[in-house]
mmCIF file of C-alpha atoms in Angstrom:
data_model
loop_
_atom_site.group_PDB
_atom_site.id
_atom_site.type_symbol
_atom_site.label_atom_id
_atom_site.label_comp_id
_atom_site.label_asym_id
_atom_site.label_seq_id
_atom_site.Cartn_x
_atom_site.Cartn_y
_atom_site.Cartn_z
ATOM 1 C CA UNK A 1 140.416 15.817 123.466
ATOM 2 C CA UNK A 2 141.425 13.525 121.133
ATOM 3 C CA UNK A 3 141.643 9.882 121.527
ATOM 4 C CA UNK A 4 144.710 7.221 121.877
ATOM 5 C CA UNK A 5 143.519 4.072 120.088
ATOM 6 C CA UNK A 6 145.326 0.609 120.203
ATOM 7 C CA UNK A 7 143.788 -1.577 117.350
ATOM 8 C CA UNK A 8 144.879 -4.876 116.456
ATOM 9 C CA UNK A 9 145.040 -6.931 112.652
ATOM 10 C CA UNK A 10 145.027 -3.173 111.372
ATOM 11 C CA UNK A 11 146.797 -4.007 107.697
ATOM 12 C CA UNK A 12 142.841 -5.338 106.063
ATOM 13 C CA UNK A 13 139.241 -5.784 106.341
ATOM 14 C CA UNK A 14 137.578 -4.120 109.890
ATOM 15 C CA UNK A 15 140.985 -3.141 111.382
ATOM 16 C CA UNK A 16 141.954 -1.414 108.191
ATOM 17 C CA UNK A 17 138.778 0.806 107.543
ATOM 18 C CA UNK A 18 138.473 1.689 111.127
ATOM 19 C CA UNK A 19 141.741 2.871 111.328
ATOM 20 C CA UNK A 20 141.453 5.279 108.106
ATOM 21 C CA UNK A 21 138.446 6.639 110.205
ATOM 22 C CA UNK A 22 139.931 7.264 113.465
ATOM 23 C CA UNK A 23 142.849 8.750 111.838
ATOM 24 C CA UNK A 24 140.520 11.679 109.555
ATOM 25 C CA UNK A 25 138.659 12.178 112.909
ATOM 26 C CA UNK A 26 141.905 13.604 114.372
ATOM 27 C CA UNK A 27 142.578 10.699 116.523
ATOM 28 C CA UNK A 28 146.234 8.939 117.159
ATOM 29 C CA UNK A 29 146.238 5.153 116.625
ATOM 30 C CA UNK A 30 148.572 2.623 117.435
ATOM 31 C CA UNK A 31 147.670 -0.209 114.863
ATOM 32 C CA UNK A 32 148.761 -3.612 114.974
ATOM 33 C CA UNK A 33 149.410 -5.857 112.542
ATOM 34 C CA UNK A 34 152.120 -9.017 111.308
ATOM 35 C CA UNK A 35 152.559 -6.946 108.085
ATOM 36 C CA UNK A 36 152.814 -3.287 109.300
ATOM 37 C CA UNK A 37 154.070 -2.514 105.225
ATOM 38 C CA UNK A 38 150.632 -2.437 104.415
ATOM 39 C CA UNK A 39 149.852 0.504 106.654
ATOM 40 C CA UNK A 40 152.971 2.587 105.147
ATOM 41 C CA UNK A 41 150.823 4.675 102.946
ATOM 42 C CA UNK A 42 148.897 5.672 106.280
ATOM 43 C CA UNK A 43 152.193 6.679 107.959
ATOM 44 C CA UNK A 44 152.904 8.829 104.994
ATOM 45 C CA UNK A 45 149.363 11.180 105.190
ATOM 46 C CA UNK A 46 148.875 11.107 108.766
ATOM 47 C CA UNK A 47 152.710 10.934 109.911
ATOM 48 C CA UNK A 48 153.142 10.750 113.595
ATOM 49 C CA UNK A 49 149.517 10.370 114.268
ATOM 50 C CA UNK A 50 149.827 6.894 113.171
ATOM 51 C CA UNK A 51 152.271 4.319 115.057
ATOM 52 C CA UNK A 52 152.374 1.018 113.088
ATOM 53 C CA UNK A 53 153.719 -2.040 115.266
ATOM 54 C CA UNK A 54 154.206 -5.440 114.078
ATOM 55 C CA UNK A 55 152.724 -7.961 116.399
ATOM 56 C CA UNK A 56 152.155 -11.170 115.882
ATOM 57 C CA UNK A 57 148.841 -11.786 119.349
ATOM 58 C CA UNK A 58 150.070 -15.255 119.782
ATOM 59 C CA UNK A 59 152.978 -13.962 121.466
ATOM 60 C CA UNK A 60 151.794 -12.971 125.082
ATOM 61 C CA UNK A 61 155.429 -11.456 125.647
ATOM 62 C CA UNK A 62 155.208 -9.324 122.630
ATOM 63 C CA UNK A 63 151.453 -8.165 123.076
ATOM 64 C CA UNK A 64 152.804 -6.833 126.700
ATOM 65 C CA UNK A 65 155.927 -5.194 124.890
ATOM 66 C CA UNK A 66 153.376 -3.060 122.719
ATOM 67 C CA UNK A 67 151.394 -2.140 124.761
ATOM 68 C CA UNK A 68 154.122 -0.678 126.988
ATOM 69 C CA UNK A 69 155.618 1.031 123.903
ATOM 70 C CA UNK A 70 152.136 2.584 122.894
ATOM 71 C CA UNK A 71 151.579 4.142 126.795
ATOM 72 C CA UNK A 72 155.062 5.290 126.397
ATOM 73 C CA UNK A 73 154.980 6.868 123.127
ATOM 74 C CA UNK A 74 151.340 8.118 123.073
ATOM 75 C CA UNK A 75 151.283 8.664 126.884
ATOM 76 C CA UNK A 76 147.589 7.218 127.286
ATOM 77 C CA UNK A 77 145.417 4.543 125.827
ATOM 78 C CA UNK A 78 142.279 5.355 125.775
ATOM 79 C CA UNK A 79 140.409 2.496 123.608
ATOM 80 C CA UNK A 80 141.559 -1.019 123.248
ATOM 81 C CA UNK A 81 139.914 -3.116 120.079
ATOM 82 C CA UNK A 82 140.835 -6.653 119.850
ATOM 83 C CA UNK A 83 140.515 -6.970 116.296
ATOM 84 C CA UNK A 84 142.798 -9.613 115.127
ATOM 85 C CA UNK A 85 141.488 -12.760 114.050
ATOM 86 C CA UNK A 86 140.824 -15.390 111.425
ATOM 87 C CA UNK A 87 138.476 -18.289 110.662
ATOM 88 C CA UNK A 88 139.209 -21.555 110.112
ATOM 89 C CA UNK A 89 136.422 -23.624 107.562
ATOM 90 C CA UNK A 90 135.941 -26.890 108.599
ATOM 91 C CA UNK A 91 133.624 -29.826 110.419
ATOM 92 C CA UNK A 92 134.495 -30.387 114.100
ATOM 93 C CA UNK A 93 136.014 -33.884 113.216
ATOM 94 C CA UNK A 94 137.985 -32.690 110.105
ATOM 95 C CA UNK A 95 140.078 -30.282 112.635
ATOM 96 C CA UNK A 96 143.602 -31.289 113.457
ATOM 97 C CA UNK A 97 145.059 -30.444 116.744
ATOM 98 C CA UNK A 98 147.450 -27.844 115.808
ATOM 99 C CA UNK A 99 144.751 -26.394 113.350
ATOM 100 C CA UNK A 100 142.492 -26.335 116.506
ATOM 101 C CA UNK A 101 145.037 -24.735 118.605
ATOM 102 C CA UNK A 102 146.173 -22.106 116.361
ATOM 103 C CA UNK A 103 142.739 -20.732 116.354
ATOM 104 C CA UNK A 104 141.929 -20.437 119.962
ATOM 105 C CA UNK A 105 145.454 -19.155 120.036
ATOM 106 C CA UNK A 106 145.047 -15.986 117.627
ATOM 107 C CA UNK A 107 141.322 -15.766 118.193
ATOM 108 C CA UNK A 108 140.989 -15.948 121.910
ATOM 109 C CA UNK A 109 144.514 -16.088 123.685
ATOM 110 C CA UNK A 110 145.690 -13.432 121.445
ATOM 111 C CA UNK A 111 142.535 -11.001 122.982
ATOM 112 C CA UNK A 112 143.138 -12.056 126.527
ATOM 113 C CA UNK A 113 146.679 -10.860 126.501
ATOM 114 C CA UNK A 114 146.480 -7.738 124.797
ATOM 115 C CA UNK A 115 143.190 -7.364 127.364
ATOM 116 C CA UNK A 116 145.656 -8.068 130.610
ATOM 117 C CA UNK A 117 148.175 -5.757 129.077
ATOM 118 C CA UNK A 118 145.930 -2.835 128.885
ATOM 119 C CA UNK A 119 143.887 -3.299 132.058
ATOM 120 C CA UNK A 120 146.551 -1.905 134.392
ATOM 121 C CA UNK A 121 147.133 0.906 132.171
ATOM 122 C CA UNK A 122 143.021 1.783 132.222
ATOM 123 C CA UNK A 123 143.174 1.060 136.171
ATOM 124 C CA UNK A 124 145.638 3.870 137.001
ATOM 125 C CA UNK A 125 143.621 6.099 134.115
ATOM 126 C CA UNK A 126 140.714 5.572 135.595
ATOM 127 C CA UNK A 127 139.281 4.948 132.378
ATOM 128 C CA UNK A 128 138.898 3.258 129.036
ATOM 129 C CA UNK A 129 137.093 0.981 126.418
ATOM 130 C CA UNK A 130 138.011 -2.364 125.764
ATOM 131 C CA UNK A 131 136.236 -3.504 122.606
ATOM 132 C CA UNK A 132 136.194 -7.143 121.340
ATOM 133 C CA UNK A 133 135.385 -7.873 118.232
ATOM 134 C CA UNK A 134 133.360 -11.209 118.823
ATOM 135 C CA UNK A 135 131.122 -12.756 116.077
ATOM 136 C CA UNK A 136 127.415 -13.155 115.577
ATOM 137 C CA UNK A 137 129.060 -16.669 115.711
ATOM 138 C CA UNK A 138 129.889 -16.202 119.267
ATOM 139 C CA UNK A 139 126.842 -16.584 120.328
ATOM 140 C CA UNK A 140 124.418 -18.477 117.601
ATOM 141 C CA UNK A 141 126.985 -21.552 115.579
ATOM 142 C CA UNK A 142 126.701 -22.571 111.707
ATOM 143 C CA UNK A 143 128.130 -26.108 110.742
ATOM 144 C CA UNK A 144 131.893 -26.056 108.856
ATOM 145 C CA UNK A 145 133.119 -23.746 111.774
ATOM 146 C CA UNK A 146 132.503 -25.349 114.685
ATOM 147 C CA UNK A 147 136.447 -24.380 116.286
ATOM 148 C CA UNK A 148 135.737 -20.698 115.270
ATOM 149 C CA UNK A 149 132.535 -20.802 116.808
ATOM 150 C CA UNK A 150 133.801 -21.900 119.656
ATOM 151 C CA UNK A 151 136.705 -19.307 120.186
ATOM 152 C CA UNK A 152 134.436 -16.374 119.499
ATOM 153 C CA UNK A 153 132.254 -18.289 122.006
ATOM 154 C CA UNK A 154 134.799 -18.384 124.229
ATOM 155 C CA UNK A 155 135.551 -14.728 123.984
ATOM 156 C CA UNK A 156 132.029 -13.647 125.006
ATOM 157 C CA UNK A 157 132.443 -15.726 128.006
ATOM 158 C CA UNK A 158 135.569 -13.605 129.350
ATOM 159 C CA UNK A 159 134.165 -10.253 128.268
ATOM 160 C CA UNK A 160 130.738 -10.237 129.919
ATOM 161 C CA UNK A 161 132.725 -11.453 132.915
ATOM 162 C CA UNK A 162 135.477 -8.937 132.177
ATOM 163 C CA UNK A 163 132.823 -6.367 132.159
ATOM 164 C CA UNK A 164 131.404 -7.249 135.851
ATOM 165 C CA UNK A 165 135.234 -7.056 136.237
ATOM 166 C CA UNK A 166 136.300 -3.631 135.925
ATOM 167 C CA UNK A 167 133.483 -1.269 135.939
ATOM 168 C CA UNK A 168 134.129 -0.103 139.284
ATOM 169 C CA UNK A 169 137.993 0.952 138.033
ATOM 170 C CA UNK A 170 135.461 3.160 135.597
ATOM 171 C CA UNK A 171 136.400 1.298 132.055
ATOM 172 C CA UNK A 172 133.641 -0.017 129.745
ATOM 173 C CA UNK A 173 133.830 -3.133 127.678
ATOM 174 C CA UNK A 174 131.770 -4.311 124.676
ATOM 175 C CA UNK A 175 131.636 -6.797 122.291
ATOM 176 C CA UNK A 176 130.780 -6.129 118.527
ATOM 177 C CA UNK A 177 129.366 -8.927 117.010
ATOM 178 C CA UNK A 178 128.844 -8.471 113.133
ATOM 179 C CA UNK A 179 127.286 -10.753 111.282
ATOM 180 C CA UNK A 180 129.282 -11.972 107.847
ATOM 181 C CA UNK A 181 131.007 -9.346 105.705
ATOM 182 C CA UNK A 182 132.768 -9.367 102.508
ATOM 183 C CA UNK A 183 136.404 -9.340 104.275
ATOM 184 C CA UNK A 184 139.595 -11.678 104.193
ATOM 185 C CA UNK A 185 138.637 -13.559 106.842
ATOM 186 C CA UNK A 186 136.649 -16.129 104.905
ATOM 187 C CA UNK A 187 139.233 -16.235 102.458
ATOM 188 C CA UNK A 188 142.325 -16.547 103.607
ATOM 189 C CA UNK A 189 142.796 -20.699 102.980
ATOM 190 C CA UNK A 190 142.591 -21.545 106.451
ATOM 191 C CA UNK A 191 140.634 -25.217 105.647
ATOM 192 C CA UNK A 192 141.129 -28.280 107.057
ATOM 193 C CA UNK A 193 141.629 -31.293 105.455
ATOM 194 C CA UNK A 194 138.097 -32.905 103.984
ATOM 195 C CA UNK A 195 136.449 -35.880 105.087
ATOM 196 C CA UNK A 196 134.312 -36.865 102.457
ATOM 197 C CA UNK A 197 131.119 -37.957 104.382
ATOM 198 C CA UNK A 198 130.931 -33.931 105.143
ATOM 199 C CA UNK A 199 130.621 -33.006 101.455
ATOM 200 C CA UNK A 200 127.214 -32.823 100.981
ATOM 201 C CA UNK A 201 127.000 -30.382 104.001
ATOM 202 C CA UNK A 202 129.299 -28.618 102.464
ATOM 203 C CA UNK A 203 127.768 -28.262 99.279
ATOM 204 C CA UNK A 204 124.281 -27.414 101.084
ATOM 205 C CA UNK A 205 126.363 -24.578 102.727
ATOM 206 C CA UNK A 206 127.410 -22.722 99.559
ATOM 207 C CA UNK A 207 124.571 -23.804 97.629
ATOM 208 C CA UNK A 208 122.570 -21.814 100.076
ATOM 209 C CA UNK A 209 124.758 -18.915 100.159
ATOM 210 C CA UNK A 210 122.937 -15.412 99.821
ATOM 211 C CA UNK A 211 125.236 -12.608 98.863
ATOM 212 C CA UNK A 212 122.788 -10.339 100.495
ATOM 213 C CA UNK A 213 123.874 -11.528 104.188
ATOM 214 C CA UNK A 214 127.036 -10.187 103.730
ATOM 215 C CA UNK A 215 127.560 -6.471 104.528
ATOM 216 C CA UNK A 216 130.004 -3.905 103.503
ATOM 217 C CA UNK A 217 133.186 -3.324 105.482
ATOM 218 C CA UNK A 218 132.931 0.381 105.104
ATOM 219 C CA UNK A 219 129.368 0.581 106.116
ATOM 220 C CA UNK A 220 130.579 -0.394 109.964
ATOM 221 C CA UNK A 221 132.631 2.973 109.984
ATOM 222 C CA UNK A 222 129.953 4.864 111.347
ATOM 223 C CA UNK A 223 128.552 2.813 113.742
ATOM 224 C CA UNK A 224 132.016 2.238 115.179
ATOM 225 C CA UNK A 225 132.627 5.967 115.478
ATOM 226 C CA UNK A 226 129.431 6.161 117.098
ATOM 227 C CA UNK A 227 130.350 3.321 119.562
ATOM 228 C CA UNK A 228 134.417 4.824 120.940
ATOM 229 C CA UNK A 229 132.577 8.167 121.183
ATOM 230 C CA UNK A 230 129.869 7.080 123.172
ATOM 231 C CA UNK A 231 129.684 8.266 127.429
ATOM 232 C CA UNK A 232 128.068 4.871 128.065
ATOM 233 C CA UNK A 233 128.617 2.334 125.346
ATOM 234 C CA UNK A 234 126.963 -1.238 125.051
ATOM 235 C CA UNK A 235 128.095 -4.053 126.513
ATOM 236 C CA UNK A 236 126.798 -5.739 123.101
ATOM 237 C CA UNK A 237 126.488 -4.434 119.284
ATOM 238 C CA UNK A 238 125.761 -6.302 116.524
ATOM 239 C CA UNK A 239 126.833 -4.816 112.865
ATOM 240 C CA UNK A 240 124.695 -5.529 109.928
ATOM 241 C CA UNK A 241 121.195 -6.363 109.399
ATOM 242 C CA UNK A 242 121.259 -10.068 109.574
ATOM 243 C CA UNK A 243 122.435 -10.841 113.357
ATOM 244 C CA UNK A 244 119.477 -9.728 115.312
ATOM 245 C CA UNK A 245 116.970 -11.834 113.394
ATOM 246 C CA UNK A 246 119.220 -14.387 113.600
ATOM 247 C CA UNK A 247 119.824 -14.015 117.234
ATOM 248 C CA UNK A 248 116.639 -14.277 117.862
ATOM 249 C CA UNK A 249 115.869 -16.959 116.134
ATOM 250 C CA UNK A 250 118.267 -18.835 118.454
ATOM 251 C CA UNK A 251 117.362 -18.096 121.649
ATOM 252 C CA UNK A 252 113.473 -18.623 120.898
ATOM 253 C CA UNK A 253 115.084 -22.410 120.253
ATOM 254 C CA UNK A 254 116.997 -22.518 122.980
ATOM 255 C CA UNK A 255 114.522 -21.095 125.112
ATOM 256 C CA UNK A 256 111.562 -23.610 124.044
ATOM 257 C CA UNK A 257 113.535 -26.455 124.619
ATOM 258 C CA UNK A 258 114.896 -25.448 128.121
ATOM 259 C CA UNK A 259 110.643 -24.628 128.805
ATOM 260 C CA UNK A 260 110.377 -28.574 127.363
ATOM 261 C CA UNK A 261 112.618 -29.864 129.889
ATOM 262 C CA UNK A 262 111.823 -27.696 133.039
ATOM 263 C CA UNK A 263 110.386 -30.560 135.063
ATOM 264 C CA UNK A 264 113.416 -32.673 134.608
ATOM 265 C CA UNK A 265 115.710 -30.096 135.110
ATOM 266 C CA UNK A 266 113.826 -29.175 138.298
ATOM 267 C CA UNK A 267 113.734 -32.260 139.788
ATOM 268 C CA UNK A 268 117.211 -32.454 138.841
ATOM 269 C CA UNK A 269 117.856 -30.046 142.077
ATOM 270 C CA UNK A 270 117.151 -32.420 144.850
#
């Protein structure tokens, strides 16, 4: 049977290739995005197997809306990937309020209410996939994006307990976590305003870059093919080649230092 597939941020980068994909494999796709223009060349090869919707996530009333108008035109929905997102480059201290806010907004807010406007949907299915696109970042931080880190932090927090959630209504969750790819996301101008004492950091950062850690967009197409056709899919995939060392890495540190401070922590009890 073919699938029904709500994606968000469709118009570029993940959202866009995945959506070419699903659509060759024969599957109907409702796909998000502020700038649904950019998906017009789609509508015109794959004609009503394709339902472009403009949506900005920031607008829980509007993510509800959609949803409602994808179960009514498609009749089903079976996957759900939060894909819309940004990143905003910055230190912790150089981040303004409504910079700050803007990115939990889109980044985590904007999953969490296309999530709650799905779940009844899945419920009365008895079935589904709810797929987050998290970060490497969500659970392992690099300096100059501490408020992104911490919304795609923030989003593995409510999907692992989302998972425990709704298993028993028979829908699956997971949470991709690439690593970095060569996408719009990193370039997109969303910096905040420098402090100077964080410009050798900075410098460090890019001076240090290695082109090799970033992946290529298209090269995630099979993997996530493989992932809304699996019977049992992860709660957790990374993409690319550079999370799991990484990963590890981090949790080796985290886990020495907890082992360093047992006693205290132990006595800590009472």
């Amino acid at each position: 049977m073919s699938k029904t597939i709500l994606i968000s941020g469709a118009s570029k980068g993940f959202g866009r290739a995945w959506t070419e994909a699903f659509l060759a494999k024969g599957y109907n796709v409702a796909a998000t995005a502020r700038n649904i223009e950019a998906l017009s060349d789609l509508k015109t090869q794959y004609g009503d197997a394709i339902l472009p919707l403009k949506l900005d996530v920031n607008n829980r009333e509007d993510s509800f809306a959609v949803v409602q108008q994808v179960h009514q035109h498609f009749g089903k929905i079976d996957i759900l990937i939060n894909n819309a997102g940004y990143a905003l480059n910055g230190a912790v201290e150089e981040a303004s309020e409504s910079e700050a806010r803007a990115q939990f907004e889109t980044n985590f807010f904007g999953t969490l209410w296309l999530t709650q406007a799905v779940l009844p949907i899945m419920r009365n299915q008895k079935s589904g996939h709810i797929i987050q696109v998290s970060s490497i970042l969500g659970i392992a931080a690099l300096p100059n994006l501490g408020i992104y880190n911490a919304s795609k932090f923030a989003v593995e927090g409510l999907t692992e307990t989302l998972a425990s959630e709704v298993k028993q209504f028979g829908i699956n969750v997971t949470l991709v976590e690439p690593n970095g790819y060569a996408t719009d996301i990193w370039g997109q101008g969303f910096n905040s305003k420098s402090i100077e004492a964080y410009d050798g950091l900075k410098k460090a950062i890019v001076d240090g870059h290695n082109p090799d850690s970033f992946g290529k967009t298209s090269a995630t197409v099979p993997a996530i093919l493989k992932l809304v056709e699996a019977e049992n899919p992860p709660l957790r995939l990374f993409l690319g080649k550079v999370a799991l060392p990484f990963a590890k890495q981090t949790y080796e540190q985290k886990l020495a230092t907890w082992e360093e401070w047992a006693d205290v922590s132990v006595a800590a009890h009472g």
